[in-house]
Amino acid sequence: MAKNDRANFGSKIGVILASAGSAVGLGNIWRFPYETGNNGGAAFILIYLGCILLLGLPIMISEFLIGRHSRANTARAYQVLAPGTPWRWVGRMGVLAGFLILSYYSVVAGWTLEYVVEAVTNKFSGKSAPEFIESFQKFSGNPFRPIFWLILFLLGTHYIIVKGVEKGIEKYSKIMMPTLFVIIIILVACSVSLPGSEKGIEFLLKPDFSKVDSQVFLSAMGQAFFSLSLGMGCLCTYASYFGKDTNLTKTAFSVGLIDTFIAILAGFIIFPAAFSVGIQPDAGPSLIFITLPNVFQQAFSGAPILAYVFSVMFYVLLAVAALTSTISMHEVATAYLHEEFGFTRGKAARIVTGGCMFLGIFCSLSMGPTKDITLFGMGAFDLFDFVTAKIMLPLGGLLISVFTGWYLDKKIIWSEITNNGTLRVPIYKLIIFILKYIAPVAISVIFINELGFLK
Ligand code: PFF
C-alpha cells in the first residue's frame, strides 16, 4: 500500500474501541489476576497503577504520535522519523516481540475455545473445585486438543486480518467491547456475594508491603506494558491508521482507563471466588480456568439455567477479547512484512500465522507433554512470557521514551499532541518531562535492581 492511501479507522469511537480492544484481553482477565496472586495482592496492584500512570500513559502517547506522524508500520516509522539511524531496531524488536507474544498468547486464547465448548455442552454442571482443577490439568496436558484450538484461534485471527482495518478490526471491536464490559460487571456482583468472599476482597484492597521486592516491581511494570499493548509498536501501528483529528492524549487516557478498570474488575471476579472455594491465589496461569467455572456453579446454584447462560457468554466474550488483542499483534507483523518486503497483505499474513502456529505448538506442549524440557528453569511457554513481558516490552518502552524525550524534534511532538495547535493540552510539559527523565530512569532502575546490581 502506498504511503498516502493507507487505510484509516472510520470513526472516533472506532479508534478508541479498536485500541482498547488491543489493550483489553487475556492480559486483563487471565494474566493480571495470576500476576496479582503470585505477587501478593494489593501492594502489587498499587505498584501496577503507578506504572500505568507514570510509564504507561506517556509511552502510549509516544507510540501514538510516532505512528500517526510517520503513517507507517512500526519498523518504518523510525526510519521515517530518524533516517539512517539505529533507531529502526526499536521497531524491529517490537515486531519480534509481537510475534513471540502472539505465539504463546494464542495457546491461552485456544484454551478459551475449549471452555466455550465445555460451557455450551454443559460440562461444568455439578462439578466441584477439585474436579475443575483436575479437568484443567487433563486438558492442558493433552498433546492434541490444545494444539487444535491454538490452530483454530490463529486461523480466526488470520481471517480478520486479511479482511482489513475498517471492516475487520473496527467493526468487530465496536460490538464486542461493550458487551464484555456488561457481563464482567454482572460477574463481579456474583463473585463478591459468594460466602467467604471477604478474604478475596481484602487480598485486593489491603496492601502488605512486606512482600514487595524487586521481582514485584519488574512484574508490575511488565504487566503494565503487556496489558496496555505497549513497547512493541502495536499502538504505534494502530495510530498510523488514526485520522488527523484524533486527540492522542484523550485517546490514551480513555484506553488506559478502560484497560485498568477491566483488569481490576477481573480481580474482583477471580479473588473473592477463589477464596470462597479455597483455591490458592497463586495458582498461576490456570487460575481463571479453575476458579471461574466454579463461580458460575456456586453463584447460580439455585438457577442452573443462569449458570449455563453466564458461563457460555463469559467464555465467548473472553475468546473475543483475546481475538481483538491477537489481531492487533498480528497486524504489527503483517503490516511490517507487507510494507517492508513487498509481500501482498495475504501472503504477509500467511507467513505470520504459519510462524506463530509453529512456535505456538512448542509453547502449548510445554504446558503438558514436554514440561520437563526447560531453559533457565522455564518451559517454552513461561520463557516466551518472561522474555517478552519482562524484558522486551519494558526495554521497548525505555527506548521509545528516550526516542521521544531526547531525539525527536519537539515541533513534531507538539504538532501531534496538540493537532497542530488546535487542542489545548495542559499536561503537555508534564508528558515531555516524564518521557525525558522519569520513564527512562524508572525503567532502568527496575531493570538494574532486578538484575541484582543494587542488592
Ligand atoms: N494487551 C493485550 C492484553 O492485555 O491481553 C495483550 C497484548 C496485545 C500485548 C498487543 C501486546 C500487544 F502488542
XYZ file of C-alpha atoms and ligand atoms in Angstrom:
468
model
C 0.000 0.000 0.000
C 1.463 3.388 -0.902
C 2.119 5.738 1.970
C -0.880 8.003 1.485
C -3.547 5.502 0.606
C -3.172 3.634 3.878
C -6.399 2.528 5.477
C -7.969 4.568 8.260
C -10.252 3.890 11.167
C -13.672 5.259 10.246
C -14.768 6.985 13.466
C -13.505 8.348 16.762
C -15.231 5.707 18.818
C -13.799 3.134 16.415
C -10.303 4.423 17.207
C -10.835 4.134 20.944
C -12.557 0.773 20.798
C -10.009 -0.768 18.455
C -7.125 0.450 20.637
C -8.941 -0.616 23.780
C -9.717 -3.889 22.015
C -5.998 -4.427 21.628
C -5.313 -3.465 25.219
C -8.164 -5.389 26.841
C -7.642 -9.090 26.506
C -6.258 -12.096 28.281
C -3.741 -9.714 29.830
C -6.530 -8.227 31.948
C -8.672 -11.236 32.680
C -6.124 -14.050 32.695
C -2.638 -12.569 33.289
C -3.425 -9.688 35.659
C -5.172 -11.885 38.260
C -2.469 -14.528 38.276
C 0.340 -11.970 38.471
C -1.531 -10.264 41.306
C -1.926 -13.634 43.013
C 1.737 -14.535 42.559
C 2.942 -11.151 43.794
C 0.937 -10.804 46.952
C -2.222 -8.860 46.025
C -2.989 -5.225 46.852
C 0.619 -3.947 47.066
C 1.266 -5.306 43.578
C -1.865 -3.550 42.320
C -0.713 -0.205 43.738
C 2.683 -0.508 42.061
C 0.925 -1.572 38.883
C -1.281 1.538 38.964
C 1.841 3.678 39.449
C 3.413 2.034 36.388
C 0.281 2.702 34.303
C 0.232 6.394 35.233
C 3.929 7.185 35.159
C 5.128 4.913 32.399
C 2.166 3.521 30.509
C 0.227 6.635 29.563
C 3.155 8.827 28.454
C 4.673 5.954 26.483
C 1.300 5.247 24.891
C 1.106 8.879 23.784
C 4.632 8.482 22.346
C 3.650 5.410 20.377
C 0.575 7.204 19.091
C 2.480 10.216 17.883
C 5.267 8.169 16.306
C 2.701 6.073 14.434
C 0.424 8.868 13.312
C 3.218 11.171 12.229
C 5.046 8.555 10.190
C 1.916 6.784 8.935
C 3.969 3.632 8.605
C 4.417 0.237 10.223
C 6.414 0.374 13.432
C 9.805 -0.511 11.885
C 9.416 2.001 9.039
C 8.149 4.653 11.457
C 11.602 5.026 12.996
C 13.198 5.168 9.559
C 10.830 7.986 8.594
C 11.480 9.933 11.795
C 15.159 9.081 12.247
C 16.515 8.118 8.823
C 19.765 6.205 8.712
C 19.971 5.735 12.497
C 19.896 2.553 14.583
C 16.500 3.649 15.988
C 14.887 1.366 13.391
C 15.923 -1.543 15.611
C 13.372 -0.402 18.206
C 10.657 -1.012 15.636
C 12.149 -4.306 14.562
C 12.449 -5.532 18.136
C 8.772 -4.639 18.548
C 7.785 -6.734 15.555
C 9.710 -9.673 17.004
C 8.167 -9.193 20.466
C 4.674 -9.098 18.964
C 5.341 -12.249 17.005
C 6.600 -14.098 20.104
C 3.731 -12.889 22.284
C 1.201 -13.911 19.662
C 2.693 -17.415 19.653
C 2.122 -18.164 23.334
C -0.893 -15.891 23.807
C -2.742 -17.915 21.164
C -2.237 -21.022 23.301
C -4.289 -19.478 26.125
C -6.695 -17.996 23.590
C -7.151 -21.552 22.342
C -7.967 -22.723 25.888
C -10.833 -20.224 25.945
C -12.343 -22.008 22.942
C -12.190 -25.338 24.749
C -14.017 -23.682 27.642
C -16.624 -22.227 25.280
C -17.359 -25.764 24.116
C -17.424 -27.110 27.678
C -19.797 -24.329 28.681
C -22.093 -24.883 25.682
C -22.227 -28.633 26.290
C -22.949 -28.014 29.981
C -19.819 -29.819 31.218
C -19.406 -27.510 34.225
C -22.669 -28.519 35.745
C -22.371 -30.255 39.126
C -18.547 -30.190 39.248
C -16.641 -29.359 42.449
C -13.484 -27.239 42.796
C -11.051 -30.230 42.798
C -12.808 -31.587 39.726
C -12.295 -28.300 37.892
C -8.593 -28.409 38.776
C -8.310 -31.963 37.573
C -10.120 -31.356 34.312
C -7.951 -28.341 33.513
C -4.809 -30.374 34.166
C -6.077 -33.176 31.989
C -6.892 -30.803 29.159
C -3.665 -28.787 29.211
C -1.611 -31.984 29.472
C -3.272 -33.486 26.408
C -0.893 -33.302 23.408
C -3.568 -32.688 20.765
C -6.614 -30.766 21.967
C -4.881 -27.526 22.999
C -2.961 -27.536 19.710
C -6.164 -27.975 17.751
C -7.680 -24.916 19.466
C -4.464 -22.929 19.065
C -4.515 -23.516 15.316
C -8.205 -22.669 15.082
C -7.700 -19.447 17.003
C -4.843 -18.354 14.782
C -6.933 -19.117 11.697
C -9.729 -16.893 13.076
C -7.222 -14.096 13.668
C -5.865 -14.581 10.167
C -9.350 -14.305 8.665
C -9.998 -10.922 10.289
C -6.549 -9.610 9.411
C -6.980 -10.299 5.715
C -10.354 -8.513 5.759
C -8.503 -5.286 6.593
C -8.639 -2.488 9.127
C -12.016 -0.839 8.997
C -14.223 -3.740 8.012
C -12.350 -6.200 10.189
C -10.753 -4.745 13.293
C -13.051 -1.775 13.838
C -16.385 -3.442 13.147
C -15.767 -6.357 15.496
C -14.338 -4.194 18.302
C -17.383 -1.923 18.332
C -19.793 -4.726 19.138
C -17.682 -6.881 21.369
C -16.116 -4.484 23.811
C -19.319 -3.045 25.335
C -20.872 -6.497 25.683
C -17.805 -7.760 27.503
C -17.994 -4.874 29.905
C -21.615 -5.566 30.864
C -21.025 -9.242 31.548
C -17.957 -8.509 33.650
C -19.974 -6.225 35.897
C -22.598 -8.931 36.395
C -19.897 -11.439 37.295
C -18.298 -9.109 39.848
C -21.664 -8.831 41.576
C -21.986 -12.626 41.637
C -18.470 -13.203 42.897
C -18.499 -10.733 45.766
C -21.789 -12.156 47.003
C -20.382 -15.685 47.420
C -19.954 -16.878 51.026
C -16.398 -16.276 52.289
C -15.607 -13.810 49.514
C -14.464 -11.124 52.026
C -10.973 -12.609 52.231
C -10.570 -12.157 48.488
C -11.729 -8.550 48.682
C -9.247 -7.945 51.489
C -6.486 -9.534 49.406
C -7.231 -6.964 46.688
C -7.578 -3.945 48.926
C -5.220 -4.360 51.889
C -1.626 -3.932 50.803
C 1.102 -5.911 52.537
C 4.336 -4.169 51.583
C 6.496 -6.645 53.464
C 6.307 -8.990 50.464
C 7.399 -6.364 47.936
C 10.783 -6.995 46.336
C 12.449 -6.111 43.030
C 10.681 -9.017 41.358
C 7.299 -7.492 42.246
C 8.309 -4.207 40.628
C 9.501 -5.953 37.470
C 6.299 -7.994 37.314
C 4.100 -4.913 37.798
C 5.977 -2.958 35.143
C 5.877 -5.897 32.722
C 2.171 -6.348 33.356
C 1.507 -2.645 32.716
C 3.265 -2.794 29.347
C 1.672 -6.092 28.445
C -1.801 -5.001 29.384
C -1.634 -1.680 27.567
C -0.091 -3.382 24.488
C 2.942 -1.131 24.843
C 6.601 -1.330 23.989
C 6.258 -3.296 20.780
C 4.781 -0.856 18.312
C 1.277 -2.258 18.408
C -0.440 1.010 19.276
C 2.091 2.774 17.048
C 0.854 0.659 14.124
C -2.797 1.350 15.040
C -2.049 5.075 15.316
C -0.759 5.022 11.751
C -4.414 4.432 10.835
C -5.715 7.295 13.044
C -7.224 10.366 11.418
C -5.671 13.828 11.719
C -8.311 14.981 14.219
C -7.839 12.143 16.736
C -6.920 13.592 20.139
C -3.943 11.430 21.087
C -3.811 12.366 24.782
C -7.517 11.810 25.305
C -7.423 8.519 23.423
C -4.503 7.330 25.570
C -6.359 8.224 28.780
C -9.546 6.524 27.591
C -7.690 3.355 26.643
C -5.689 3.360 29.892
C -8.815 3.873 31.965
C -10.856 1.173 30.241
C -7.961 -1.273 30.416
C -7.193 -0.680 34.085
C -10.839 -0.740 35.079
C -11.382 -4.106 33.393
C -8.245 -5.601 34.978
C -9.337 -4.507 38.449
C -12.852 -5.804 37.838
C -11.364 -9.122 36.708
C -9.550 -9.216 40.051
C -12.869 -8.665 41.793
C -14.329 -11.622 39.926
C -11.450 -14.029 40.473
C -10.203 -13.479 44.052
C -13.459 -13.349 46.013
C -14.451 -16.518 44.160
C -11.075 -18.208 44.633
C -11.026 -17.530 48.382
C -14.634 -18.554 48.652
C -13.912 -22.067 47.345
C -10.424 -22.366 48.849
C -8.343 -22.120 45.668
C -4.894 -20.614 46.265
C -4.478 -17.144 44.704
C -1.036 -18.081 43.388
C -2.313 -20.959 41.273
C -0.636 -19.342 38.230
C -1.792 -19.406 34.605
C -4.564 -21.910 35.364
C -6.209 -19.577 37.914
C -9.123 -18.298 35.850
C -9.766 -21.655 34.256
C -10.355 -23.283 37.617
C -11.994 -20.501 39.601
C -14.405 -19.116 37.052
C -16.388 -22.204 36.160
C -16.809 -22.538 39.908
C -18.192 -19.029 40.261
C -20.937 -19.844 37.801
C -21.841 -23.075 39.543
C -21.890 -21.632 43.029
C -23.379 -18.208 42.373
C -26.294 -19.681 40.453
C -26.679 -22.996 42.242
C -30.403 -22.308 42.589
C -30.839 -21.425 38.917
C -28.773 -23.752 36.698
C -30.052 -22.081 33.549
C -28.394 -18.826 34.619
C -25.170 -20.678 35.386
C -25.341 -22.096 31.888
C -26.111 -18.809 30.124
C -23.454 -16.829 32.003
C -20.707 -19.355 31.518
C -21.368 -19.554 27.783
C -21.466 -15.775 27.474
C -18.353 -15.285 29.561
C -16.135 -17.676 27.651
C -17.398 -16.435 24.295
C -16.544 -12.889 25.332
C -13.193 -13.909 26.754
C -12.364 -15.526 23.423
C -13.492 -12.358 21.684
C -11.394 -10.121 23.954
C -8.441 -12.350 23.153
C -9.253 -12.076 19.455
C -9.251 -8.259 19.424
C -5.782 -8.469 21.002
C -4.382 -11.201 18.750
C -5.435 -9.264 15.654
C -3.538 -6.219 16.930
C -0.357 -8.251 17.428
C -0.804 -9.981 14.088
C -1.307 -6.604 12.392
C 2.103 -5.367 13.612
C 3.980 -8.199 11.916
C 1.689 -8.331 8.867
C 1.998 -4.580 8.172
C 5.761 -4.910 8.587
C 6.155 -7.790 6.126
C 3.672 -6.254 3.685
C 5.189 -2.778 3.618
C 8.872 -3.640 4.062
C 9.225 -6.734 1.918
C 6.543 -6.054 -0.673
C 4.542 -9.226 0.070
C 0.807 -8.948 -0.582
C -1.146 -8.497 2.680
C -2.458 -12.040 2.255
C 0.997 -13.557 1.907
C 2.393 -11.470 4.774
C -0.483 -12.649 6.977
C 0.073 -16.285 5.978
C 3.740 -16.090 6.977
C 2.840 -14.631 10.380
C 0.053 -17.140 11.011
C 2.225 -20.088 9.963
C 5.198 -18.939 12.057
C 3.048 -18.423 15.140
C 1.448 -21.839 14.741
C 4.892 -23.402 14.643
C 6.161 -21.641 17.782
C 2.780 -21.860 19.498
C 2.863 -25.675 19.258
C 6.093 -25.753 21.300
C 4.578 -23.409 23.866
C 1.450 -25.497 24.095
C 3.352 -28.762 24.520
C 5.491 -27.193 27.252
C 2.362 -26.862 29.416
C 1.957 -30.627 29.498
C 3.699 -33.317 27.456
C 7.137 -31.627 27.325
C 7.042 -29.803 30.644
C 10.319 -31.309 31.752
C 12.268 -29.678 28.908
C 13.383 -26.326 30.313
C 15.805 -23.487 29.676
C 16.794 -21.255 32.634
C 14.292 -23.310 34.610
C 11.383 -22.388 32.313
C 9.462 -24.279 29.648
C 8.841 -22.639 26.246
C 5.562 -21.020 27.354
C 6.986 -19.446 30.514
C 10.196 -18.481 28.749
C 8.328 -16.655 25.960
C 6.206 -14.875 28.556
C 9.216 -13.875 30.655
C 11.407 -12.698 27.777
C 8.666 -10.660 26.113
C 6.687 -9.184 29.008
C 9.511 -8.693 31.477
C 12.382 -7.816 29.154
C 11.411 -6.878 25.590
C 8.357 -4.708 26.309
C 9.891 -2.621 29.127
C 13.091 -2.291 27.077
C 10.987 -1.172 24.107
C 9.216 1.310 26.397
C 12.544 2.637 27.669
C 13.817 3.177 24.119
C 10.531 4.755 22.977
C 10.612 7.249 25.848
C 14.262 8.128 25.149
C 13.478 8.458 21.441
C 10.586 10.840 22.041
C 12.077 12.677 25.008
C 15.585 13.204 23.696
C 15.800 12.557 19.966
C 12.563 13.528 18.258
C 12.083 17.118 17.089
C 9.890 18.868 19.679
C 7.928 20.552 16.871
C 6.735 17.138 15.707
C 5.732 16.161 19.236
C 3.933 19.443 19.781
C 2.066 19.336 16.469
C 0.952 15.731 17.067
C -0.123 16.177 20.676
C -1.991 19.434 20.018
C -3.161 18.560 16.495
C -1.215 21.464 15.052
C -2.081 23.839 17.851
C -5.844 23.280 17.652
C -6.053 21.425 21.004
C -5.158 22.730 24.417
C -3.224 20.052 26.302
C -2.382 21.439 29.759
C -0.239 18.436 30.670
C 1.970 18.754 27.567
C 5.055 19.805 29.542
C 4.485 17.091 32.119
C 4.316 14.450 29.404
C 7.643 15.616 27.960
C 9.238 15.721 31.413
C 8.146 12.172 32.172
C 9.355 10.894 28.805
C 12.669 12.627 29.176
C 13.558 11.836 32.773
C 11.110 9.827 34.814
C 10.297 6.937 32.480
C 13.883 6.180 31.398
C 15.208 6.389 34.956
C 12.354 4.382 36.488
C 12.552 1.577 33.930
C 16.348 1.423 34.191
C 16.258 1.306 37.992
C 13.724 -1.526 37.963
C 15.842 -3.464 35.451
C 19.126 -2.888 37.268
C 17.600 -3.693 40.608
C 16.162 -6.934 39.287
C 19.491 -7.929 37.760
C 20.841 -7.690 41.277
C 23.298 -4.817 40.896
C 21.719 -2.830 43.693
C 21.430 -5.723 46.104
N -2.791 -6.049 25.796
C -3.181 -7.384 25.467
C -3.870 -7.984 26.667
O -3.878 -7.378 27.734
O -4.383 -9.091 26.543
C -2.035 -8.230 25.026
C -1.163 -7.561 24.019
C -1.723 -7.126 22.820
C 0.166 -7.352 24.300
C -0.933 -6.461 21.913
C 0.959 -6.705 23.393
C 0.383 -6.254 22.217
F 1.107 -5.601 21.371
